[in-house]
Amino acid sequence: MSESTNEATARRPTGGGAAPVSTAPPAQHAHAVMHCNLNTADGERAAAFYMAAFGVEPRMRSVETDGDATAMGLGTGTRSVTTFLYDRRGPRAAPALELVDWESPATTPATPEHAPSGFAAVGYRVPSLRSLRARLEALGHPVSEVPEGLRVRGHSHPGLRTADLDGVVVEAVEIAPAAGDPTLDGLISHERMVCSDLDRTLAWYARIGWVVRARGEEEGTPWASIALPEDATFSLEFGQAARPLEGAPRPANTRGLYRMALAVDDVRAAHAVLAATHGDVPDPVFIPMPDTPTGGFTVLFLSDPDGTVVELVERPRSQVRRPSEPS
């Protein structure tokens, strides 16, 4: 586990009063996954599905009536309703599923000229697939068992898939709850992703702090599981696509999984490093959310090699507490 504060230091072993050497993580390295964004055509129905299926709760909500989404390519005067769904670990201890119901411009489907999304599915871990199957069938959602299991963090687990009301693939893997907590249920676990070139993609994510947890090849398809060293709660499960993910970038109001947000201590410091070492990087922007406890965030929008949007959010380590499980 990486150091949990930026003030951590280590001294050189040589004598002579050598100055301390900082062991703080690089400024551009993320320390936690904040949320996975899903654009929906009906925020209330979308939230109801995830609440009924996984027991998550809407812990934060923001209504925008005259927003400025220029940094996201949507201009000014935008209207949207954003709901953050958290599992029972709560806002500081786990990522959220961020549902955004765009009203103006409205949430819109992807069109044929758009590149395929890098996000293939959102995943949860549950203690019982049987119980989840019963809930999903009661909700009228078809369930597909995965006989070979679903690989998460390099291990194959019993799994199933369904689709939410916006057509997003939702995965569930059966993993026993932590010792002493038999009620643990519906924990957001991972996003499954596709990329054109796995080596290139892993190198890009390594620049912002992700490390490979497991890697291999199955039936000629390379795959890798990556995680943030300080956040054991979540992983990205990559598979290499059979062909390049070519096409026009998806607008920020495109229906389905669109981006993910990662916490860094200082967005402007992260920007300075990335701009100096990796070419053209857009400037950070402040996104106001006046009707939430935070009031808004300073963010930096990045795109991975296939155009998948990754957002760095200014959220100091002191405001986040990630549990050590799952390992």
Coordinates of N, CA and C in Angstrom, one line a residue, residues 162-264:
T162 N -26.8 -8.9 -16.8 CA -28.1 -8.4 -17.1 C -27.9 -7.1 -17.8
A163 N -29.0 -6.4 -18.1 CA -28.9 -5.0 -18.7 C -29.8 -4.1 -17.9
D164 N -29.4 -2.9 -17.7 CA -30.3 -1.9 -17.1 C -31.2 -1.3 -18.1
L165 N -32.0 -0.3 -17.6 CA -33.0 0.3 -18.5 C -32.4 1.2 -19.6
D166 N -31.1 1.5 -19.6 CA -30.4 2.2 -20.6 C -29.6 1.3 -21.5
G167 N -29.8 0.0 -21.3 CA -29.0 -1.0 -22.2 C -27.6 -1.2 -21.7
V168 N -27.2 -0.7 -20.6 CA -25.9 -0.9 -20.0 C -25.8 -2.3 -19.5
V169 N -24.7 -3.0 -19.9 CA -24.5 -4.3 -19.4 C -24.0 -4.2 -17.9
V170 N -24.7 -5.0 -17.0 CA -24.4 -5.0 -15.6 C -23.9 -6.4 -15.3
E171 N -22.7 -6.5 -14.7 CA -22.2 -7.8 -14.3 C -22.3 -7.9 -12.8
A172 N -22.4 -9.2 -12.3 CA -22.3 -9.5 -10.9 C -21.5 -10.7 -10.7
V173 N -20.6 -10.6 -9.7 CA -19.7 -11.8 -9.4 C -20.0 -12.2 -7.9
E174 N -20.0 -13.5 -7.7 CA -20.3 -13.9 -6.3 C -19.0 -14.1 -5.6
I175 N -18.9 -13.3 -4.5 CA -17.7 -13.3 -3.7 C -18.2 -13.2 -2.2
A176 N -17.6 -14.1 -1.4 CA -18.0 -14.2 0.0 C -17.8 -12.9 0.7
P177 N -18.7 -12.5 1.6 CA -18.5 -11.2 2.3 C -17.3 -11.3 3.3
A178 N -16.9 -10.1 3.7 CA -15.7 -10.0 4.6 C -16.1 -10.7 5.9
A179 N -15.1 -11.2 6.6 CA -15.3 -11.8 7.9 C -15.9 -10.9 8.9
G180 N -17.0 -11.4 9.6 CA -17.6 -10.6 10.5 C -18.7 -9.7 10.0
D181 N -18.9 -9.7 8.7 CA -19.9 -8.9 8.1 C -20.8 -9.7 7.1
P182 N -21.6 -10.5 7.6 CA -22.4 -11.4 6.7 C -23.5 -10.7 5.9
T183 N -23.8 -9.5 6.2 CA -24.9 -8.8 5.5 C -24.3 -8.0 4.3
L184 N -23.0 -8.0 4.1 CA -22.4 -7.3 3.0 C -23.1 -7.6 1.7
D185 N -23.6 -6.7 0.9 CA -24.2 -7.0 -0.3 C -24.1 -5.8 -1.3
G186 N -24.1 -6.2 -2.6 CA -24.2 -5.2 -3.6 C -23.1 -4.1 -3.6
L187 N -21.8 -4.6 -3.6 CA -20.7 -3.6 -3.6 C -20.2 -3.4 -5.0
I188 N -20.1 -2.1 -5.4 CA -19.6 -1.8 -6.7 C -18.1 -2.3 -6.8
S189 N -17.8 -3.0 -7.8 CA -16.5 -3.8 -7.9 C -15.6 -3.4 -9.0
H190 N -16.1 -3.2 -10.2 CA -15.2 -3.0 -11.4 C -16.0 -2.5 -12.5
E191 N -15.2 -2.0 -13.5 CA -15.8 -1.8 -14.9 C -15.0 -2.6 -15.8
R192 N -15.7 -3.3 -16.7 CA -15.1 -4.0 -17.8 C -14.9 -3.1 -19.0
M193 N -13.7 -3.2 -19.6 CA -13.3 -2.2 -20.6 C -12.7 -2.9 -21.8
V194 N -12.8 -2.3 -23.0 CA -12.1 -2.8 -24.2 C -11.2 -1.7 -24.7
C195 N -10.1 -2.1 -25.4 CA -9.1 -1.2 -25.9 C -8.6 -1.8 -27.2
S196 N -8.0 -0.9 -28.0 CA -7.4 -1.3 -29.3 C -6.1 -2.0 -29.1
D197 N -5.3 -1.5 -28.2 CA -3.9 -2.0 -28.0 C -3.6 -2.0 -26.5
L198 N -3.6 -3.2 -26.0 CA -3.5 -3.4 -24.5 C -2.2 -2.8 -24.0
D199 N -1.1 -3.0 -24.6 CA 0.2 -2.5 -24.1 C 0.1 -1.0 -24.1
R200 N -0.4 -0.3 -25.1 CA -0.4 1.1 -25.2 C -1.4 1.6 -24.1
T201 N -2.5 1.0 -23.9 CA -3.5 1.4 -22.9 C -2.9 1.3 -21.5
L202 N -2.3 0.1 -21.2 CA -1.7 0.0 -19.8 C -0.6 1.0 -19.5
A203 N 0.1 1.4 -20.5 CA 1.2 2.4 -20.3 C 0.5 3.8 -20.0
W204 N -0.6 4.1 -20.7 CA -1.3 5.3 -20.5 C -1.9 5.4 -19.0
Y205 N -2.5 4.3 -18.6 CA -3.1 4.3 -17.2 C -2.0 4.3 -16.2
A206 N -0.8 3.7 -16.5 CA 0.3 3.7 -15.5 C 0.7 5.1 -15.2
R207 N 0.6 6.0 -16.2 CA 1.0 7.4 -16.0 C 0.2 8.1 -14.9
I208 N -1.0 7.6 -14.7 CA -1.8 8.3 -13.7 C -2.0 7.4 -12.5
G209 N -1.1 6.4 -12.3 CA -1.1 5.6 -11.1 C -1.6 4.2 -11.0
W210 N -2.2 3.7 -12.1 CA -2.7 2.4 -12.1 C -1.6 1.3 -12.2
V211 N -1.8 0.2 -11.6 CA -0.8 -0.9 -11.6 C -1.5 -2.2 -12.1
V212 N -0.8 -3.0 -12.7 CA -1.3 -4.3 -13.2 C -1.4 -5.3 -12.0
R213 N -2.6 -5.8 -11.8 CA -2.8 -6.8 -10.8 C -2.7 -8.2 -11.3
A214 N -3.1 -8.4 -12.6 CA -3.0 -9.7 -13.2 C -3.1 -9.5 -14.7
R215 N -2.5 -10.4 -15.5 CA -2.4 -10.2 -16.9 C -2.3 -11.6 -17.6
G216 N -2.9 -11.8 -18.7 CA -2.8 -13.0 -19.4 C -3.4 -13.0 -20.8
E217 N -3.7 -14.1 -21.4 CA -4.3 -14.2 -22.7 C -5.3 -15.4 -22.7
E218 N -6.5 -15.2 -23.3 CA -7.5 -16.3 -23.4 C -8.0 -16.4 -24.8
E219 N -7.8 -17.5 -25.4 CA -8.2 -17.7 -26.8 C -7.7 -16.7 -27.7
G220 N -6.4 -16.3 -27.5 CA -5.8 -15.3 -28.4 C -6.1 -13.9 -28.1
T221 N -6.9 -13.6 -27.0 CA -7.2 -12.2 -26.7 C -6.5 -11.8 -25.4
P222 N -5.6 -10.8 -25.5 CA -4.9 -10.4 -24.3 C -5.9 -9.7 -23.3
W223 N -5.6 -9.9 -22.0 CA -6.5 -9.2 -21.0 C -5.6 -8.8 -19.8
A224 N -6.1 -7.8 -19.1 CA -5.3 -7.4 -17.9 C -6.3 -6.8 -16.9
S225 N -6.0 -6.9 -15.6 CA -6.7 -6.3 -14.5 C -5.8 -5.3 -13.8
I226 N -6.3 -4.1 -13.7 CA -5.5 -3.0 -13.1 C -6.3 -2.4 -11.9
A227 N -5.5 -1.8 -11.0 CA -6.1 -1.2 -9.8 C -5.2 0.0 -9.4
L228 N -5.7 0.8 -8.5 CA -4.9 1.9 -7.9 C -4.4 1.3 -6.6
P229 N -3.1 1.5 -6.3 CA -2.5 0.9 -5.2 C -3.1 1.2 -3.8
E230 N -3.7 2.4 -3.8 CA -4.3 2.9 -2.5 C -5.8 2.6 -2.5
D231 N -6.4 2.0 -3.5 CA -7.9 1.8 -3.5 C -8.1 0.3 -3.9
A232 N -8.3 -0.5 -2.9 CA -8.6 -1.9 -3.2 C -10.0 -2.2 -3.5
T233 N -10.9 -1.2 -3.5 CA -12.3 -1.4 -3.7 C -12.7 -1.6 -5.2
F234 N -11.8 -1.3 -6.1 CA -12.3 -1.2 -7.5 C -11.2 -1.6 -8.5
S235 N -11.5 -2.2 -9.6 CA -10.6 -2.6 -10.6 C -11.1 -2.3 -12.0
L236 N -10.2 -2.1 -13.0 CA -10.6 -2.0 -14.4 C -10.2 -3.3 -15.0
E237 N -11.1 -4.0 -15.7 CA -10.8 -5.3 -16.4 C -10.8 -5.1 -17.9
F238 N -9.6 -5.0 -18.4 CA -9.4 -4.8 -19.8 C -9.3 -6.0 -20.7
G239 N -9.9 -5.9 -21.9 CA -9.7 -6.9 -22.9 C -9.4 -6.2 -24.2
Q240 N -8.5 -6.8 -25.0 CA -8.1 -6.1 -26.3 C -9.2 -6.5 -27.3
A241 N -9.7 -5.4 -28.0 CA -10.7 -5.6 -29.0 C -10.1 -6.3 -30.3
A242 N -11.0 -6.9 -31.0 CA -10.6 -7.6 -32.3 C -10.2 -6.6 -33.3
R243 N -10.7 -5.3 -33.3 CA -10.4 -4.3 -34.2 C -10.3 -2.9 -33.5
P244 N -9.7 -1.9 -34.2 CA -9.6 -0.6 -33.5 C -10.9 0.0 -33.2
L245 N -11.0 0.8 -32.1 CA -12.2 1.4 -31.7 C -12.3 2.8 -32.4
E246 N -12.5 2.7 -33.7 CA -12.5 3.9 -34.6 C -13.8 4.6 -34.7
G247 N -13.8 5.9 -34.9 CA -15.0 6.7 -35.0 C -14.9 8.0 -34.3
A248 N -16.0 8.8 -34.5 CA -16.0 10.1 -33.8 C -16.1 10.0 -32.3
P249 N -15.6 10.9 -31.5 CA -15.7 10.9 -30.1 C -17.2 11.0 -29.7
R250 N -17.6 10.3 -28.7 CA -18.9 10.4 -28.2 C -19.2 11.7 -27.4
P251 N -20.3 12.4 -27.7 CA -20.6 13.5 -26.9 C -20.8 13.2 -25.4
A252 N -20.6 14.1 -24.5 CA -20.7 13.9 -23.1 C -22.1 13.5 -22.6
N253 N -23.1 13.8 -23.4 CA -24.5 13.4 -23.0 C -24.9 12.1 -23.7
T254 N -24.0 11.3 -24.2 CA -24.3 10.0 -24.9 C -24.8 9.0 -23.8
R255 N -25.9 8.4 -24.2 CA -26.5 7.4 -23.2 C -25.6 6.2 -22.9
G256 N -25.5 5.8 -21.7 CA -24.7 4.7 -21.3 C -23.5 5.1 -20.5
L257 N -22.6 4.2 -20.2 CA -21.3 4.5 -19.5 C -20.5 5.4 -20.4
Y258 N -20.1 6.5 -19.8 CA -19.3 7.5 -20.6 C -17.9 7.9 -20.0
R259 N -17.8 8.0 -18.7 CA -16.5 8.4 -18.1 C -16.4 7.9 -16.7
M260 N -15.2 8.0 -16.2 CA -15.0 7.7 -14.7 C -14.1 8.8 -14.1
A261 N -14.3 9.0 -12.8 CA -13.6 10.1 -12.1 C -12.7 9.5 -11.1
L262 N -11.5 10.0 -11.0 CA -10.5 9.6 -10.1 C -10.0 10.7 -9.2
A263 N -9.7 10.5 -8.0 CA -9.3 11.5 -7.0 C -7.8 11.7 -7.1
V264 N -7.4 13.0 -7.1 CA -6.0 13.4 -6.9 C -5.9 14.5 -5.9

